[in-house]
Amino acid sequence: MNSFSESYKAAGVDVTAGYKSVELMKKHVARTKIDGVVSGIGGFGGLFAPNFKDMEEPILVSGTDGVGTKLKLAFLLNKHDTIGIDSVAMCVNDVVCCGAKPLFFLDYIAIGKNIPEKVAEIVSGIAEGCVQSGCALVGGETAEHPGLMPVDEYDVAGFCVGIADKPKMIDGSKLKSGDVLIGLRSSGVHSNGFSLVRKIFDINETTINNTYDELDKPLGETLLTPTKIYVKPILALMDAVEVKAVSHITGGGFYENIPRMLKDGLTAKIDKAAVPVLPIFKLMQKVGNISEHDMFNTFNMGVGMITAVDKEDVDKAIEVLKANGEDAVVLGEVIEGNEGVVFA
């Protein structure tokens, strides 16, 4: 390719760096190829041919999100190969809440200066997230933004499209008093609340390397742990039992997200002692002098996803989740009322 503009490069945009980025990321994108992928990256649109043959009423489900200020930690640690997992996770974990299987993902990377190796490192994480969730990376965009952001910083966002069969979708309509709430453990803070996290620890070039007795890794490494992806365990659970409702515990924590899976007249009663609170959350509460309410209203506290099943299906559900790598815990039950979430 002989495309090159000396004038554009002088303005801060090197188009040849973009071409090199695409070449470097191709091996990562190739890992995500699944049935239905029609085109490779590099075209004007990503092509995908979904298979509807076993569905009564196929519904496309979409989700979009970014990573937020967790990116600041990646900059400080100069580690860019996991942040892409977060980008995918925040989208696919939302989509699977209604029982949809993610099909494909597209990313958007805005960067101060396109360093091909860094971009490829970011995309390697995005590809890993796609592999973990069983969807294809069919395209994306890298935009060099000189003057808009520092040359060593970037932002990552993306969106995914999934598919569900309408008669099998999870919408909470069958939820009833007496159903049991099962929690799937989180891997850490995931990708929410990092503005508060950074304030609590006064995150900078020095403090990010602090060690604490409560943590088995330095602070920055602990906080940068990528968001856990729950797609495959939830889909496997749907094949085994009737899943009444699912909630992805993201920004807003328990108080904001659990009510989203409840219908009117029902409340989630959580046994506080059953919540597998991770050491990082206990440390944050102590260092930041944060109230327990605010902790549960901001963070996942060690539970990244909550499902509701009939009490007769609890043992089977725990067994299936365990077989799919999830050490699930019974958190509580659904009761009558309109209080959203209550703790016992």
Coordinates of C-alpha atoms in Angstrom, one line a residue, residues 2-344:
N2 CA 1.4 3.4 -1.0
S3 CA -1.0 5.5 1.0
F4 CA 1.0 8.1 3.0
S5 CA 0.5 11.8 3.8
E6 CA 3.5 13.8 5.0
S7 CA 1.2 16.7 5.8
Y8 CA -1.1 14.5 7.9
K9 CA 1.8 13.0 9.7
A10 CA 3.1 16.5 10.5
A11 CA -0.3 17.2 12.1
G12 CA 0.0 14.2 14.4
V13 CA -1.7 11.4 12.5
D14 CA 0.5 8.6 10.9
V15 CA -1.8 6.6 8.6
T16 CA 1.0 4.0 8.1
A17 CA 0.9 3.3 11.9
G18 CA -2.7 2.4 11.4
Y19 CA -1.9 -0.1 8.7
K20 CA 0.8 -1.7 10.8
S21 CA -1.7 -1.9 13.8
V22 CA -4.1 -3.9 11.6
E23 CA -1.4 -6.3 10.5
L24 CA -0.3 -6.9 14.1
M25 CA -3.8 -7.5 15.4
K26 CA -4.8 -10.0 12.7
K27 CA -3.4 -13.0 14.5
H28 CA -5.4 -12.0 17.6
V29 CA -8.6 -11.5 15.6
A30 CA -8.2 -14.9 14.0
R31 CA -8.5 -16.6 17.4
T32 CA -12.1 -15.4 17.6
K33 CA -13.5 -16.8 14.4
I34 CA -16.7 -18.8 14.8
D35 CA -19.4 -20.1 12.5
G36 CA -21.2 -17.2 10.9
V37 CA -18.2 -15.0 10.3
V38 CA -18.3 -13.9 6.7
S39 CA -15.5 -11.3 6.4
G40 CA -12.1 -10.6 7.9
I41 CA -11.2 -7.2 9.4
G42 CA -10.2 -4.4 7.0
G43 CA -13.4 -3.9 5.2
F44 CA -16.0 -1.1 5.7
G45 CA -18.3 -3.4 7.7
G46 CA -18.1 -6.6 9.6
L47 CA -20.2 -9.3 8.1
F48 CA -21.9 -12.1 10.1
A49 CA -24.5 -14.7 9.0
P50 CA -26.5 -15.8 12.0
N51 CA -28.1 -19.2 12.1
F52 CA -31.8 -19.1 13.0
K53 CA -32.8 -22.6 12.0
D54 CA -33.5 -23.9 15.5
M55 CA -35.2 -20.8 16.8
E56 CA -39.0 -20.1 16.9
E57 CA -38.6 -16.3 17.1
P58 CA -35.1 -15.0 17.0
I59 CA -34.4 -11.8 18.7
L60 CA -31.2 -9.7 18.4
V61 CA -29.9 -8.3 21.6
S62 CA -27.2 -5.6 21.7
G63 CA -25.0 -4.0 24.4
T64 CA -22.4 -1.3 24.5
D65 CA -20.0 0.0 27.2
G66 CA -16.5 1.2 27.9
V67 CA -13.9 0.5 30.6
G68 CA -14.0 3.9 32.4
T69 CA -11.2 5.2 34.6
K70 CA -9.8 1.8 35.2
L71 CA -7.8 2.7 32.1
K72 CA -5.7 5.1 34.3
L73 CA -4.2 2.0 36.0
A74 CA -3.3 0.4 32.7
F75 CA -1.4 3.6 31.8
L76 CA 0.4 3.8 35.1
L77 CA 1.4 0.1 35.0
N78 CA 2.1 0.3 31.2
K79 CA 0.1 -3.0 30.9
H80 CA -2.4 -3.1 28.1
D81 CA -3.2 -6.7 27.4
T82 CA -6.1 -7.2 29.8
I83 CA -8.1 -4.0 29.5
G84 CA -9.7 -5.3 26.4
I85 CA -11.1 -8.2 28.3
D86 CA -12.9 -5.7 30.5
S87 CA -14.3 -4.0 27.4
V88 CA -15.8 -7.2 26.1
A89 CA -17.0 -8.4 29.5
M90 CA -19.0 -5.3 30.2
C91 CA -21.0 -5.8 27.0
V92 CA -21.4 -9.6 26.9
N93 CA -22.3 -9.9 30.6
D94 CA -25.1 -7.5 30.0
V95 CA -26.4 -9.3 26.9
V96 CA -26.4 -12.7 28.5
C97 CA -28.7 -11.5 31.3
C98 CA -31.7 -11.9 29.1
G99 CA -30.5 -15.3 27.8
A100 CA -28.8 -14.1 24.6
K101 CA -25.7 -15.8 23.2
P102 CA -23.2 -13.1 22.0
L103 CA -22.4 -13.5 18.3
F104 CA -20.0 -10.7 17.5
F105 CA -18.2 -7.7 18.9
L106 CA -16.7 -4.5 17.5
D107 CA -14.3 -2.3 19.4
Y108 CA -13.4 1.4 19.2
I109 CA -10.0 2.6 20.4
A110 CA -9.3 6.3 20.5
I111 CA -5.6 7.0 21.1
G112 CA -3.4 10.0 21.5
K113 CA -0.7 8.5 19.3
N114 CA -1.0 5.3 17.4
I115 CA 1.8 3.0 18.5
P116 CA 1.0 -0.2 16.6
E117 CA 2.5 -2.5 19.2
K118 CA 0.4 -0.9 21.9
V119 CA -2.8 -1.1 19.9
A120 CA -2.1 -4.7 19.1
E121 CA -1.7 -5.4 22.8
I122 CA -5.0 -3.8 23.6
V123 CA -6.7 -5.8 20.8
S124 CA -5.1 -9.0 22.1
G125 CA -7.2 -8.5 25.3
I126 CA -10.3 -7.8 23.3
A127 CA -9.7 -11.0 21.4
E128 CA -9.3 -13.0 24.6
G129 CA -12.6 -11.6 25.9
C130 CA -14.3 -12.7 22.7
V131 CA -12.8 -16.2 23.0
Q132 CA -14.0 -16.4 26.6
S133 CA -17.5 -15.5 25.6
G134 CA -17.6 -17.5 22.4
C135 CA -18.2 -14.5 20.1
A136 CA -16.3 -13.2 17.1
L137 CA -14.4 -9.9 16.8
V138 CA -15.6 -8.9 13.3
G139 CA -14.2 -5.3 13.1
G140 CA -13.4 -2.1 14.9
E141 CA -11.8 1.3 14.7
T142 CA -8.6 2.8 15.9
A143 CA -8.7 6.6 15.8
E144 CA -5.6 8.7 16.4
H145 CA -6.5 11.9 18.3
P146 CA -3.5 14.3 18.6
G147 CA -4.3 17.3 20.6
L148 CA -7.5 15.8 22.1
M149 CA -5.8 13.4 24.5
P150 CA -2.2 12.9 25.7
V151 CA 0.0 10.8 23.4
D152 CA 0.4 8.0 25.9
E153 CA -3.3 7.6 26.7
Y154 CA -6.3 6.0 25.0
D155 CA -10.0 5.1 25.5
V156 CA -11.6 1.8 24.7
A157 CA -15.3 1.1 24.1
G158 CA -17.2 -1.5 22.2
F159 CA -20.5 -3.2 21.5
C160 CA -21.7 -6.7 20.9
V161 CA -24.8 -8.3 19.3
G162 CA -26.2 -11.5 20.6
I163 CA -29.2 -13.7 19.7
A164 CA -32.0 -15.2 21.8
D165 CA -35.1 -17.3 21.1
K166 CA -38.0 -15.2 22.4
P167 CA -39.8 -18.1 24.1
K168 CA -36.7 -18.9 26.0
M169 CA -35.6 -15.4 26.9
I170 CA -35.0 -14.5 30.6
D171 CA -37.2 -11.6 31.5
G172 CA -38.1 -12.1 35.2
S173 CA -41.8 -12.6 34.4
K174 CA -41.9 -16.1 36.0
L175 CA -40.1 -14.9 39.2
K176 CA -42.0 -15.6 42.4
S177 CA -41.7 -15.4 46.1
G178 CA -39.6 -18.3 47.4
D179 CA -37.2 -18.4 44.4
V180 CA -33.6 -18.7 45.4
L181 CA -30.8 -16.2 44.5
I182 CA -27.5 -17.7 43.5
G183 CA -24.3 -15.6 43.3
L184 CA -21.4 -16.1 40.9
R185 CA -18.2 -14.8 42.4
S186 CA -16.4 -11.9 40.8
S187 CA -12.7 -11.7 40.0
G188 CA -12.2 -8.4 41.7
V189 CA -13.5 -4.8 41.3
H190 CA -14.2 -5.5 37.7
S191 CA -14.8 -2.2 35.7
N192 CA -16.9 0.0 37.9
G193 CA -16.4 2.5 40.7
F194 CA -12.8 3.3 39.8
S195 CA -13.2 7.0 40.3
L196 CA -13.9 6.2 43.9
V197 CA -11.1 3.5 44.0
R198 CA -8.6 6.0 42.7
K199 CA -9.7 8.5 45.4
I200 CA -9.5 6.0 48.2
F201 CA -5.9 4.9 47.4
D202 CA -4.8 8.3 45.9
I203 CA -3.6 6.3 42.9
N204 CA -0.4 7.6 41.3
E205 CA 2.9 6.3 40.0
T206 CA 4.0 5.4 43.5
T207 CA 0.9 4.3 45.4
I208 CA -0.1 1.9 42.6
N209 CA 2.8 -0.3 43.6
N210 CA 1.8 -0.4 47.3
T211 CA 1.5 -3.7 49.1
Y212 CA -1.0 -4.6 51.8
D213 CA -1.2 -7.6 54.1
E214 CA -4.8 -8.2 52.9
L215 CA -3.7 -8.6 49.3
D216 CA -1.5 -11.3 47.7
K217 CA -0.4 -9.0 44.9
P218 CA 0.6 -5.3 44.7
L219 CA -2.4 -2.9 44.7
G220 CA -2.2 -2.0 41.0
E221 CA -2.0 -5.6 39.9
T222 CA -4.9 -6.5 42.1
L223 CA -7.1 -3.7 40.8
L224 CA -6.2 -4.3 37.1
T225 CA -7.5 -7.9 37.3
P226 CA -9.9 -8.2 34.4
T227 CA -13.6 -8.5 34.7
K228 CA -14.9 -12.0 34.8
I229 CA -17.0 -13.2 31.8
Y230 CA -20.0 -15.2 32.8
V231 CA -21.5 -16.1 29.3
K232 CA -20.7 -19.7 29.1
P233 CA -21.7 -20.7 32.6
I234 CA -25.0 -18.8 32.3
L235 CA -25.9 -20.4 28.9
A236 CA -25.0 -23.8 30.4
L237 CA -27.3 -23.1 33.4
M238 CA -30.1 -22.2 31.0
D239 CA -29.8 -25.6 29.3
A240 CA -30.0 -27.4 32.7
V241 CA -32.7 -25.5 34.7
E242 CA -35.2 -22.8 34.3
V243 CA -33.4 -19.5 35.0
K244 CA -36.0 -17.0 36.2
A245 CA -33.9 -13.9 36.2
V246 CA -30.3 -12.7 36.0
S247 CA -28.6 -9.5 37.1
H248 CA -25.1 -8.3 36.2
I249 CA -23.7 -6.5 39.3
T250 CA -21.9 -3.5 37.8
G251 CA -22.0 0.2 38.6
G252 CA -24.6 0.8 41.3
G253 CA -23.7 -2.5 43.1
F254 CA -26.4 -4.5 44.7
Y255 CA -28.9 -1.7 45.3
E256 CA -29.2 -0.6 41.7
N257 CA -28.7 -3.8 39.7
I258 CA -30.7 -6.4 41.6
P259 CA -34.0 -4.6 41.3
R260 CA -33.6 -4.5 37.6
M261 CA -34.3 -8.2 37.5
L262 CA -37.3 -8.1 39.8
K263 CA -40.9 -7.5 38.8
D264 CA -43.3 -5.4 40.8
G265 CA -44.3 -6.8 44.2
L266 CA -41.1 -8.7 44.7
T267 CA -38.0 -7.9 46.8
A268 CA -34.5 -9.6 47.0
K269 CA -33.6 -10.7 50.5
I270 CA -29.9 -11.1 50.8
D271 CA -28.1 -12.9 53.6
K272 CA -25.2 -10.5 54.2
A273 CA -23.1 -13.2 55.8
A274 CA -23.4 -15.3 52.6
V275 CA -21.8 -12.6 50.4
P276 CA -18.2 -13.8 49.6
V277 CA -16.7 -10.3 50.1
L278 CA -13.2 -10.2 48.6
P279 CA -10.2 -8.8 50.5
I280 CA -9.9 -5.8 48.2
F281 CA -13.3 -4.6 49.2
K282 CA -12.7 -4.9 52.9
L283 CA -9.4 -3.0 52.4
M284 CA -11.2 -0.2 50.4
Q285 CA -13.8 0.2 53.1
K286 CA -11.2 0.4 55.8
V287 CA -8.8 2.8 54.0
G288 CA -11.5 5.0 52.6
N289 CA -13.7 4.9 55.6
I290 CA -16.6 4.1 53.3
S291 CA -20.0 3.1 54.8
E292 CA -21.2 -0.4 54.2
H293 CA -24.2 0.9 52.4
D294 CA -22.1 2.9 49.9
M295 CA -19.9 -0.2 49.3
F296 CA -22.9 -2.3 48.4
N297 CA -24.2 0.6 46.3
T298 CA -21.0 1.0 44.3
F299 CA -19.2 -2.3 44.0
N300 CA -19.9 -5.9 43.3
M301 CA -18.4 -6.9 46.7
G302 CA -17.3 -10.3 45.3
V303 CA -20.4 -11.2 43.4
G304 CA -20.4 -10.4 39.7
M305 CA -23.6 -12.0 38.6
I306 CA -26.8 -13.1 40.4
T307 CA -29.3 -15.6 39.1
A308 CA -32.7 -16.7 40.4
V309 CA -34.0 -20.2 40.2
D310 CA -36.8 -22.3 41.7
K311 CA -35.8 -23.7 45.1
E312 CA -36.2 -27.2 43.7
D313 CA -33.5 -26.4 41.1
V314 CA -30.9 -25.0 43.5
D315 CA -28.7 -28.1 43.9
K316 CA -28.8 -28.8 40.2
A317 CA -27.9 -25.2 39.4
I318 CA -25.0 -25.2 41.8
E319 CA -23.7 -28.4 40.3
V320 CA -23.9 -27.1 36.7
L321 CA -22.2 -23.9 37.6
K322 CA -19.5 -25.7 39.4
A323 CA -19.0 -27.9 36.3
N324 CA -18.5 -24.7 34.3
G325 CA -15.9 -23.3 36.7
E326 CA -18.1 -21.3 39.0
D327 CA -17.9 -21.6 42.8
A328 CA -21.5 -20.3 43.2
V329 CA -23.1 -19.5 46.5
V330 CA -26.7 -19.2 47.7
L331 CA -27.2 -15.5 48.6
G332 CA -30.8 -15.4 49.6
E333 CA -34.3 -15.5 48.3
V334 CA -37.1 -13.6 46.6
I335 CA -39.8 -12.4 48.9
E336 CA -43.0 -10.3 48.6
G337 CA -42.6 -6.5 48.8
N338 CA -41.4 -3.5 46.8
E339 CA -38.2 -2.7 48.7
G340 CA -35.8 -3.7 46.0
V341 CA -33.1 -5.2 48.1
V342 CA -33.0 -5.9 51.8
F343 CA -30.2 -7.5 53.8
A344 CA -30.7 -10.0 56.6

